[in-house]
Amino acid sequence: MKPTTLLLASMALLGCQASSSSPSSAAQGITVFTNAELITMATDAPTATGADTLVVRDNRIDYIGTLAQAQQQYGADINVIDLEGLTLMPGIHDSHVHALEAGAEVGGNCWLQGDTLADIRQPLLDCRQRQTGSHWLTAYGHELHWLLEHENPRALLDQWISDRPVVVMEQSSHSAWVNSKALAELGFDDRSDNPAGGIILRDPQGRANGILLETAAEAAFDQAYKPTDDSFDLYYDGLMWAMEEMSRHGITAIADARVYWQRGWLDVWQQAEQDQTLTTRVNLGLWAYPLMADGIQLEYLKRQFRYDPERLLQINQIKIYSDGIIHNTTAALKAPYDYSLDGVPATGVNYFTQARLANYIAALQQTGFDFHIHSIGDRGIHEALNAIEANANAQRRHRLTHVEMIDDQDLPRFAQLGVIADMQVAGDFTLPQNFHWQIPYIGQRIDTAYRLKDLVDSGAHVVLSSDWTVSSLNPFIGIHNVVNRGEQSISVEQALAAYTRDAAYLMRSEQRTGTLEVGKLADLIVIDRNPLRIDPSQIKHTQVLMTMMNGVVRYQHPDY
């Protein structure tokens, strides 16, 4: 089906009206959106004053202006889609998302929901019936404090399931709950040393208690997700589901933030590109394994680099962790935690030390890779900035993601070094009124948390993203949260730019996408209200009615 024909079909469902069309105009692949509020996000003119019409020819934006001028230029018989006052804006660029991970069905893809350990018992038992692709049972969704309050988490899980290894990922993905079978397969016993960047929590007698933090938890999932023929097909199907979800939320470009290539995930992405089933533009962040020998890993990563603007799939980023997270007390801090989990160093942990991180940047940025560095604690951020500064390269677009605690010393360094700050605030736990959860760990240092406006005011290049599935994929929840956060709020226009134009820059696509401008690719969305004109408290209710990527409609809302 031609893009124009598909678009007309979608507009019929949207409740809009199209004029009669001639075979010649359809053959030219020309479609005209009119009677629209245009948010272009162009640097010099974010809204199209005096224009309400946009023309798509094949896969590009060919004209922005008035309907009368469009009819004069293209002929009176062109296909006209009357948007009846709806808003047209650039497609969303989500620069930190876990697409393949979200849809993976290996192990049954059991997302556990509940408020206590008792709530998730039966759902976990039910997951055994859906177990597939691995002899491990894997699940996701508990909260760490539930386990910390229990006398013996390993024994409890053994009581539930003891005939196979079980690993349950905590909601943040930075810890895992395992049974005795899983510990045995990992070779973790009561005498095992902690892996670099990881912690095996223990009971008062020194025995492994079934809670694994950071790289120790990663080791469990690496075992559970070893690639098989079955797992490849399940990953592929899960990726197709994730693609649909992203189109449904108006997302036309992503950076997948953790491509575990040893699990076969890179192969899945490449197969999807070969099959032409990708419905977003994709930048892959290849995972840097903390427990892998550097020489072997660096040579492998160098061989994978690819950047070709004519393709939908780029392999041009490295995802690497500086530290952990605050509520595990593993985020790297400059001063000790007020309270740390037993067995965790007082100032957190490093997946990659500053020196090792600097070595990876030196080795891989010359190949062309941009670095996507997980950095949450103030020490983790400081060390990541140091590693980038030690390898100064004006051509690179490295970014720190999360950036939850920034002290005054490091705040101006983002702009000075050209480092992009990538923040995720779609989760309610990131709102200032909910910061109380951090107080037991860092006390009044919560004042340095999520300094979004401070970063923008410092001149840093700031983008916003979801970190789906940790937070909602809906970009308008993220935008709502950044313009409704008190002293650290930014403007709606700045928030929209962070999800479009500025994120396109991060993805090295700013010459092709991110704004509605003549000559750029037709990556755009129709939404039911104009975020620039409504009360900011209503932004989270914005609905995506249509998503177009590369001139093709990828999603249409069923109720319009």
XYZ file of C-alpha atoms in Angstrom:
560
model
C 0.000 0.000 0.000
C 1.355 3.429 -0.900
C 2.065 5.894 1.934
C -0.597 8.292 0.627
C -3.282 5.604 0.491
C -2.439 4.388 3.978
C -2.446 7.927 5.300
C -5.889 8.594 3.858
C -7.184 5.424 5.469
C -5.814 6.561 8.802
C -7.320 10.014 8.476
C -10.738 8.479 7.833
C -10.430 6.781 11.206
C -9.280 10.046 12.729
C -12.606 11.568 11.784
C -10.998 14.069 9.415
C -12.063 14.849 5.874
C -10.169 14.399 2.617
C -10.964 16.022 -0.677
C -11.348 14.062 -3.886
C -7.970 13.105 -5.299
C -6.685 12.566 -8.779
C -4.581 9.585 -9.871
C -1.769 11.950 -10.792
C -1.480 13.472 -7.316
C -1.635 10.077 -5.636
C 1.038 8.768 -7.962
C 3.298 11.623 -6.952
C 3.063 10.530 -3.325
C 1.853 13.957 -2.206
C -0.303 14.435 0.885
C -1.369 17.752 2.370
C -2.192 18.302 6.029
C -4.171 21.488 6.525
C -6.105 23.354 9.196
C -3.453 22.264 11.704
C -1.682 23.968 14.568
C 1.966 23.484 13.595
C 4.663 23.069 16.239
C 7.784 22.935 14.096
C 10.404 23.099 16.910
C 12.730 24.847 14.441
C 15.348 26.808 16.379
C 14.378 30.192 14.955
C 10.599 29.585 14.904
C 9.231 26.758 17.090
C 5.709 27.514 15.887
C 4.696 28.183 12.291
C 3.175 31.662 12.491
C 0.774 32.237 9.616
C 1.035 28.649 8.372
C -1.462 25.832 8.904
C -0.541 23.493 6.049
C 2.262 20.957 5.641
C 2.919 18.903 2.529
C 4.563 15.487 2.530
C 6.012 14.276 -0.766
C 7.026 10.626 -0.538
C 9.078 10.497 2.680
C 9.972 14.183 3.087
C 8.425 17.457 4.138
C 8.066 19.372 0.897
C 6.234 22.535 1.909
C 4.986 24.516 4.936
C 2.599 27.415 4.447
C -1.064 27.959 3.556
C -3.485 25.700 1.745
C -4.046 28.237 -1.018
C -0.324 28.409 -1.725
C -0.060 24.597 -1.623
C -2.881 24.226 -4.146
C -1.226 26.780 -6.356
C 2.085 24.928 -6.190
C 0.839 21.323 -6.405
C -2.493 21.673 -8.169
C -6.059 21.894 -6.941
C -6.584 18.105 -6.993
C -4.053 17.187 -4.316
C -5.045 14.970 -1.388
C -6.034 17.302 1.454
C -6.283 16.035 5.033
C -8.256 18.500 7.151
C -6.968 18.130 10.719
C -9.763 20.367 12.007
C -7.508 22.261 14.403
C -5.499 19.311 15.731
C -1.789 19.795 16.393
C 1.006 18.557 14.146
C 4.514 18.314 15.600
C 7.801 16.415 15.083
C 7.954 12.780 16.105
C 9.262 12.061 19.601
C 12.902 11.006 19.943
C 13.319 8.801 23.038
C 17.033 8.715 23.681
C 16.983 6.132 26.483
C 14.637 3.189 26.120
C 14.887 -0.600 26.572
C 12.819 -1.724 23.614
C 13.897 -5.308 23.049
C 14.213 -5.895 26.782
C 10.650 -4.691 27.379
C 9.116 -7.129 24.934
C 11.285 -10.179 25.567
C 9.222 -13.299 26.299
C 12.179 -15.493 27.265
C 11.444 -17.110 30.598
C 7.782 -16.178 30.313
C 8.225 -12.389 30.565
C 6.483 -12.322 33.936
C 5.818 -8.770 35.071
C 4.779 -9.215 38.693
C 2.385 -6.689 40.183
C 1.503 -6.194 43.821
C 2.333 -4.259 46.957
C 3.930 -7.023 49.039
C 5.856 -10.253 48.639
C 2.664 -12.158 49.382
C 0.975 -10.455 46.437
C 3.520 -11.737 43.919
C 3.724 -15.347 45.117
C 0.885 -16.755 43.028
C 1.729 -14.721 39.897
C 5.288 -16.059 40.094
C 4.029 -19.628 40.482
C 1.744 -19.086 37.498
C 4.742 -17.967 35.476
C 6.066 -21.511 35.498
C 3.320 -22.425 33.036
C 4.604 -19.811 30.575
C 8.287 -20.582 30.999
C 9.949 -20.794 27.604
C 13.257 -20.226 25.871
C 15.321 -20.984 28.975
C 15.415 -23.543 31.769
C 15.571 -20.592 34.151
C 12.396 -18.950 35.376
C 12.756 -15.189 35.074
C 10.428 -12.477 36.309
C 10.380 -8.764 37.040
C 8.731 -6.359 39.422
C 9.457 -6.754 43.148
C 10.837 -3.995 45.369
C 14.148 -4.436 47.154
C 12.913 -3.253 50.561
C 10.423 -6.145 50.647
C 13.356 -8.568 50.651
C 15.489 -6.561 53.063
C 12.672 -6.797 55.581
C 12.585 -10.603 55.251
C 14.765 -12.816 57.421
C 15.879 -15.171 54.634
C 14.883 -14.198 51.058
C 16.665 -17.175 49.499
C 14.866 -19.685 51.726
C 11.526 -18.045 50.988
C 12.041 -18.335 47.233
C 13.200 -21.931 47.687
C 9.902 -22.661 49.429
C 8.025 -21.284 46.429
C 10.125 -22.858 43.637
C 13.070 -25.160 44.170
C 13.124 -27.432 41.110
C 14.757 -24.901 38.741
C 16.861 -21.749 38.945
C 14.780 -18.605 39.485
C 15.832 -14.971 39.098
C 13.471 -12.069 39.740
C 14.598 -8.611 38.626
C 13.876 -5.733 40.975
C 11.907 -2.837 39.483
C 14.983 -0.666 38.882
C 16.855 -3.600 37.227
C 19.830 -3.095 39.579
C 19.273 -6.086 41.824
C 17.963 -9.634 41.573
C 16.329 -12.126 43.889
C 17.487 -15.699 43.324
C 16.938 -19.138 44.787
C 19.521 -21.757 45.763
C 19.444 -23.429 42.331
C 20.341 -20.119 40.712
C 23.205 -19.443 43.123
C 24.580 -22.909 42.415
C 24.508 -22.384 38.635
C 26.274 -19.053 39.092
C 28.937 -20.617 41.297
C 28.104 -18.130 44.067
C 28.457 -19.755 47.467
C 29.088 -18.569 51.010
C 32.829 -18.203 50.321
C 32.573 -16.412 46.962
C 34.135 -12.984 46.585
C 31.997 -10.172 45.236
C 32.406 -9.671 41.487
C 33.843 -6.314 40.415
C 31.029 -3.772 40.595
C 28.659 -6.191 42.308
C 27.596 -7.349 45.760
C 26.386 -10.736 47.028
C 24.322 -9.788 50.067
C 24.658 -12.082 53.053
C 22.821 -12.961 56.248
C 24.367 -12.336 59.705
C 26.129 -15.703 59.477
C 27.837 -14.702 56.214
C 25.709 -16.904 53.957
C 24.456 -15.680 50.580
C 20.895 -14.571 51.250
C 19.555 -14.599 47.681
C 19.885 -10.867 46.949
C 22.392 -9.898 44.262
C 23.272 -6.288 43.501
C 24.554 -4.730 40.266
C 27.040 -6.901 38.319
C 26.227 -9.919 40.502
C 22.597 -9.588 39.370
C 23.707 -9.056 35.757
C 25.605 -12.342 35.947
C 22.377 -14.153 36.843
C 20.508 -12.758 33.848
C 23.436 -13.475 31.534
C 23.110 -17.120 32.574
C 19.336 -17.163 32.226
C 19.362 -15.461 28.837
C 22.019 -17.414 26.996
C 20.923 -17.388 23.344
C 19.047 -20.327 21.830
C 17.026 -20.798 18.652
C 13.842 -20.456 20.684
C 15.029 -17.321 22.456
C 15.883 -15.611 19.156
C 12.316 -15.990 17.902
C 10.880 -14.829 21.218
C 13.126 -11.775 21.289
C 12.143 -10.937 17.727
C 8.430 -11.178 18.490
C 8.944 -9.058 21.593
C 10.740 -6.413 19.578
C 7.818 -6.213 17.153
C 5.474 -5.634 20.103
C 7.778 -2.911 21.443
C 7.833 -1.235 18.026
C 4.049 -1.022 18.091
C 4.108 0.453 21.574
C 6.565 3.141 20.561
C 4.556 4.139 17.502
C 1.451 4.281 19.688
C 3.196 6.862 21.848
C 4.374 9.020 18.952
C 7.986 7.845 19.071
C 9.761 7.879 15.712
C 13.390 7.515 16.836
C 15.035 5.789 19.785
C 18.349 5.005 21.358
C 18.122 1.473 22.729
C 20.089 1.781 25.905
C 21.381 -1.698 26.676
C 22.031 -4.116 23.832
C 23.316 -7.309 25.444
C 25.118 -8.687 22.423
C 26.203 -11.871 24.229
C 22.501 -12.737 24.553
C 22.044 -12.493 20.789
C 20.219 -9.157 20.916
C 22.347 -7.467 18.249
C 21.467 -10.321 15.887
C 17.758 -9.737 16.549
C 18.023 -6.030 15.733
C 19.941 -6.724 12.541
C 17.408 -9.341 11.458
C 14.579 -6.829 11.989
C 16.406 -4.318 9.807
C 16.959 -6.949 7.114
C 13.267 -7.885 7.260
C 12.303 -4.197 6.992
C 10.127 -4.476 10.097
C 11.635 -1.532 11.999
C 9.067 1.226 12.488
C 11.342 3.701 14.277
C 14.828 5.009 13.642
C 17.198 3.196 15.976
C 20.557 3.968 17.558
C 21.926 0.937 19.386
C 23.945 1.257 22.578
C 26.125 -1.855 22.738
C 26.543 -3.033 26.316
C 30.046 -2.883 27.772
C 30.302 -5.937 30.033
C 32.038 -5.029 33.327
C 33.230 -8.599 33.956
C 34.657 -9.201 30.474
C 38.354 -8.896 29.597
C 38.974 -5.480 28.067
C 41.121 -6.537 25.127
C 38.608 -9.075 23.797
C 35.638 -6.798 24.380
C 37.164 -3.699 22.808
C 38.136 -5.522 19.640
C 34.643 -6.954 19.287
C 32.971 -3.580 19.825
C 35.210 -1.833 17.297
C 34.150 -4.274 14.593
C 30.436 -3.564 15.170
C 30.432 0.186 14.569
C 28.158 1.401 11.795
C 26.692 4.775 10.980
C 24.829 5.210 7.708
C 22.217 8.017 7.564
C 20.371 6.174 4.795
C 19.566 3.258 7.095
C 17.104 3.050 9.981
C 19.505 1.113 12.220
C 22.719 2.676 13.518
C 25.252 0.843 15.700
C 26.992 3.904 17.018
C 26.738 4.097 20.810
C 28.311 2.324 23.766
C 26.233 1.857 26.916
C 28.480 1.751 29.943
C 27.873 2.141 33.675
C 29.856 4.362 35.974
C 27.910 3.418 39.112
C 24.699 1.963 40.529
C 21.594 3.572 42.069
C 20.758 5.386 45.285
C 18.198 3.061 46.857
C 20.635 0.140 46.570
C 23.283 2.492 48.038
C 25.426 1.583 45.037
C 25.411 4.974 43.285
C 28.939 6.375 43.631
C 29.001 9.300 46.083
C 31.745 11.737 47.023
C 30.824 11.499 50.732
C 29.573 8.362 52.524
C 25.892 7.457 52.587
C 24.014 8.304 55.756
C 22.878 4.666 55.600
C 24.293 1.863 53.433
C 23.156 -1.697 52.901
C 25.290 -4.219 54.769
C 28.206 -5.261 52.606
C 28.064 -2.241 50.278
C 31.033 0.197 50.434
C 30.192 3.452 52.201
C 30.469 5.557 49.036
C 28.872 3.104 46.607
C 30.402 1.059 43.803
C 31.820 1.447 40.323
C 30.982 -0.803 37.405
C 33.846 0.870 35.574
C 36.432 2.924 37.430
C 37.364 6.336 36.075
C 40.634 4.996 34.633
C 38.978 2.024 32.939
C 36.179 4.192 31.590
C 38.740 6.604 30.159
C 40.501 3.691 28.444
C 37.239 2.569 26.807
C 36.498 6.082 25.586
C 40.012 6.444 24.191
C 39.790 3.119 22.374
C 36.262 3.432 20.945
C 35.559 7.104 20.248
C 38.171 7.127 17.501
C 36.148 4.357 15.817
C 33.172 6.711 15.852
C 31.230 5.608 18.927
C 29.401 8.059 21.162
C 29.246 7.025 24.813
C 26.019 6.638 26.800
C 27.222 6.617 30.409
C 24.947 5.671 33.309
C 25.900 8.111 36.089
C 23.703 8.766 39.124
C 25.791 9.669 42.183
C 27.833 12.871 42.385
C 31.086 10.868 42.364
C 29.903 8.730 39.459
C 29.095 11.877 37.477
C 32.385 13.533 38.454
C 34.437 10.530 37.374
C 32.549 10.132 34.100
C 33.163 13.796 33.262
C 36.841 13.325 34.133
C 37.094 10.322 31.814
C 35.555 12.299 28.950
C 37.766 15.311 29.650
C 40.865 13.082 29.529
C 39.884 12.181 25.946
C 38.663 15.562 24.701
C 37.162 15.226 21.219
C 34.920 17.937 19.839
C 33.433 15.556 17.256
C 31.919 13.206 19.804
C 28.477 13.507 21.390
C 28.958 11.675 24.659
C 26.208 11.882 27.248
C 25.619 11.082 30.872
C 22.250 9.544 31.557
C 20.139 9.889 34.743
C 22.438 12.596 36.255
C 20.492 12.517 39.511
C 23.061 14.130 41.844
C 25.238 16.945 40.498
C 27.258 19.182 42.786
C 28.118 22.796 42.045
C 31.656 21.904 40.969
C 30.487 19.682 38.120
C 27.359 21.528 36.977
C 29.171 23.872 34.529
C 31.374 21.102 33.148
C 28.593 19.682 30.951
C 28.564 22.838 28.827
C 32.339 23.270 29.013
C 33.013 19.737 27.780
C 30.076 19.511 25.364
C 28.634 16.585 27.325
C 24.908 15.971 26.879
C 22.788 15.558 30.026
C 20.051 12.939 29.528
C 17.469 12.982 32.325
C 14.412 10.789 32.949
C 11.549 12.240 34.985
C 8.490 10.342 33.715
C 8.379 8.347 36.960
C 6.500 9.940 39.862
C 9.384 8.985 42.154
C 11.407 11.728 40.428
C 9.030 14.530 41.451
C 10.316 16.818 44.246
C 7.341 16.045 46.481
C 8.411 12.391 46.426
C 12.106 12.872 47.205
C 11.533 11.696 50.782
C 12.465 8.162 49.757
C 16.090 9.307 49.399
C 16.401 10.959 52.807
C 17.431 7.803 54.745
C 20.312 7.290 52.308
C 21.605 10.787 51.508
C 19.864 13.148 53.934
C 19.776 16.774 52.828
C 21.846 15.985 49.752
C 18.471 15.507 48.080
C 18.858 19.230 47.316
C 21.283 18.226 44.546
C 18.803 15.769 42.997
C 17.399 16.217 39.481
C 18.815 19.710 38.846
C 17.044 20.018 35.514
C 16.584 23.785 35.328
C 20.074 24.343 36.725
C 21.485 22.242 33.883
C 19.459 24.110 31.259
C 20.471 27.485 32.729
C 24.135 26.425 32.749
C 24.064 26.128 28.958
C 24.255 22.337 28.923
C 22.696 20.403 26.070
C 19.814 18.649 27.864
C 17.585 15.881 26.535
C 14.715 14.009 28.150
C 13.893 10.325 27.799
C 11.803 7.573 29.369
C 14.077 4.739 30.541
C 11.110 2.498 29.678
C 10.221 0.106 31.331
C 11.520 1.673 34.556
C 9.228 4.637 33.825
C 6.308 5.279 31.509
C 6.972 5.298 27.774
C 4.455 8.145 27.369
C 6.503 11.270 26.498
C 3.700 13.597 27.538
C 3.917 12.284 31.100
C 7.614 13.109 30.983
C 6.899 16.588 29.595
C 4.194 17.101 32.225
C 6.636 16.221 35.002
C 9.379 18.579 33.820
C 7.103 21.605 33.629
C 5.417 20.863 36.966
C 8.370 20.369 39.317
C 8.628 23.620 41.226
C 11.947 25.452 41.206
C 13.528 22.981 38.789
C 10.758 23.284 36.159
C 11.576 24.254 32.598
C 9.246 25.692 29.966
C 6.963 23.575 27.801
C 8.884 24.707 24.725
C 12.187 23.627 26.290
C 10.667 20.264 27.228
C 9.358 19.689 23.699
C 12.780 20.554 22.292
C 14.415 18.064 24.652
C 12.204 15.279 23.263
C 12.596 16.304 19.601
C 15.219 18.692 18.236
C 17.794 18.252 20.999
C 17.429 14.468 21.142
C 17.819 14.324 17.345
C 21.178 16.045 17.831
C 22.182 13.355 20.321
C 21.273 10.716 17.723
C 23.240 12.547 14.994
C 20.029 13.034 13.062
C 19.427 16.767 13.455
C 19.918 17.408 9.730
C 17.155 14.899 8.906
C 14.680 14.819 11.811
C 13.699 16.509 15.048
C 11.936 19.533 13.538
C 9.297 20.160 10.897
C 11.235 21.910 8.147
C 11.181 21.672 4.381
C 13.587 19.004 3.179
C 13.563 16.995 6.392
C 12.187 13.476 6.630
C 8.459 13.120 7.310
C 8.668 11.934 10.915
C 5.701 13.611 12.575
C 2.739 13.077 14.861
C -0.800 14.384 15.229
C -1.936 15.057 18.807
C -5.279 16.105 20.236
C -4.150 19.349 21.885
C -1.398 21.947 21.656
C 0.913 21.628 24.690
C 2.050 25.223 24.190
C -1.480 26.552 24.610
C -3.034 24.469 27.375
C -2.730 24.581 31.147
C 0.526 22.733 32.014
C -1.387 20.571 34.478
C -3.227 18.985 31.521
C -0.221 18.016 29.389
C -0.120 14.431 30.677
C -3.560 13.855 29.151
C -2.318 14.542 25.605
C -3.277 11.767 23.159
C -1.303 10.703 20.117
C -3.753 10.278 17.242
C -1.346 9.412 14.431
C 2.348 8.626 14.062
C 4.145 8.922 10.714
C 7.741 7.797 10.263
C 9.565 8.202 6.960
C 6.326 9.239 5.258
C 4.446 6.085 6.312
C 1.688 5.973 8.930
C 2.875 3.662 11.695
C 0.015 4.194 14.138
C -3.533 5.513 14.089
C -5.715 5.919 17.163
C -8.687 3.518 17.026
C -11.198 6.068 18.369
C -10.592 8.759 15.729
